[in-house]
């Protein structure tokens, strides 16, 4: 069975500062990993995904994530936070079959 | 219309009512999903339909009844719900091809309140 742990349910960053959201997973098979973002009153939107190949994945809105197999991690970063990045972010893992297992989410607050 | 749409966006119902949530995907996908998003809990997968057949039922109570009449439409029929069923219900779709996982695209959700 697979599971996802997101460290920190809330993160506060200053505008222009680094955004770092942590995600660790467990999976019995090679994982496929996703980051989704949810803005208020909206559904989830894909930021980026890792399937195979290059372990550093670039996504939309300046976000990127690095798959580290040895650490079972897939942390999300953005060099410079913008006010529009305030949202909730979800890490997800997909192993065998077509099921996604989501982490508990991290809500990002951006301070001016 | 593009992407995944859900109606209604908000629904308030009593415990004895019967209502239905509707999801429509305009992406030509062959798999559709219902998720439940409650406050302070991770997203929970409820049902999966692939090629219009239910392939997953995650121990969901029978007061939730899904229906997938074709590859573009997915319904969630609700009856005799409990207040703890109040949540955001999200629909998603994806293109499944021989086991290779593809991105799930989500609708905006239906905010359900059970009184």
Tab-separated table of C-alpha atoms in Angstrom, chain B residues 14-80:
chain	number	residue	atom	x	y	z
B	14	UNK	CA	-31.947	17.599	4.681
B	15	UNK	CA	-31.231	14.118	5.918
B	16	UNK	CA	-34.343	12.701	4.276
B	17	UNK	CA	-33.832	14.293	0.857
B	18	UNK	CA	-32.686	12.629	-2.327
B	19	UNK	CA	-30.394	14.603	-4.604
B	20	UNK	CA	-27.849	13.963	-7.325
B	21	UNK	CA	-24.487	15.467	-8.173
B	22	UNK	CA	-23.498	15.670	-11.814
B	23	UNK	CA	-20.075	15.638	-13.411
B	24	UNK	CA	-19.268	16.046	-17.084
B	25	UNK	CA	-15.864	15.827	-18.717
B	26	UNK	CA	-15.126	17.364	-22.104
B	27	UNK	CA	-11.641	15.859	-22.465
B	28	UNK	CA	-12.418	12.574	-24.203
B	29	UNK	CA	-11.172	10.604	-21.211
B	30	UNK	CA	-12.132	7.028	-20.422
B	31	UNK	CA	-11.950	7.039	-16.624
B	32	UNK	CA	-13.828	9.095	-14.043
B	33	UNK	CA	-13.586	9.401	-10.272
B	34	UNK	CA	-15.470	10.688	-7.247
B	35	UNK	CA	-13.486	12.049	-4.299
B	36	UNK	CA	-14.630	13.399	-0.941
B	37	UNK	CA	-12.756	16.291	0.634
B	38	UNK	CA	-13.620	16.901	4.283
B	39	UNK	CA	-12.114	19.489	6.545
B	40	UNK	CA	-8.924	18.279	8.199
B	41	UNK	CA	-8.881	14.962	6.321
B	42	UNK	CA	-6.979	13.913	3.206
B	43	UNK	CA	-8.863	13.540	-0.033
B	44	UNK	CA	-10.668	10.230	-0.058
B	45	UNK	CA	-11.234	8.287	-3.228
B	46	UNK	CA	-14.828	7.050	-3.323
B	47	UNK	CA	-15.429	5.493	-6.712
B	48	UNK	CA	-13.559	4.827	-9.944
B	49	UNK	CA	-15.125	4.135	-13.313
B	50	UNK	CA	-13.045	2.909	-16.218
B	51	UNK	CA	-14.700	2.463	-19.599
B	52	UNK	CA	-18.035	3.036	-17.847
B	53	UNK	CA	-17.543	0.105	-15.477
B	54	UNK	CA	-17.065	0.580	-11.766
B	55	UNK	CA	-13.616	-0.716	-10.908
B	56	UNK	CA	-13.266	0.678	-7.420
B	57	UNK	CA	-15.579	1.206	-4.478
B	58	UNK	CA	-13.644	2.318	-1.452
B	59	UNK	CA	-16.013	0.973	1.199
B	60	UNK	CA	-18.399	3.838	0.624
B	61	UNK	CA	-21.767	3.650	2.442
B	62	UNK	CA	-24.720	2.639	0.309
B	63	UNK	CA	-26.373	6.024	0.807
B	64	UNK	CA	-23.958	7.134	-1.949
B	65	UNK	CA	-24.784	5.562	-5.290
B	66	UNK	CA	-22.708	6.334	-8.390
B	67	UNK	CA	-23.865	6.088	-11.966
B	68	UNK	CA	-21.829	6.355	-15.164
B	69	UNK	CA	-24.176	6.268	-18.168
B	70	UNK	CA	-21.403	7.044	-20.668
B	71	UNK	CA	-17.750	7.993	-20.698
B	72	UNK	CA	-18.489	11.713	-20.406
B	73	UNK	CA	-20.952	11.747	-17.518
B	74	UNK	CA	-20.780	10.662	-13.910
B	75	UNK	CA	-23.461	11.048	-11.266
B	76	UNK	CA	-23.476	10.618	-7.521
B	77	UNK	CA	-26.944	9.910	-6.159
B	78	UNK	CA	-27.465	10.837	-2.536
B	79	UNK	CA	-30.167	9.657	-0.134
B	80	UNK	CA	-30.671	9.709	3.626
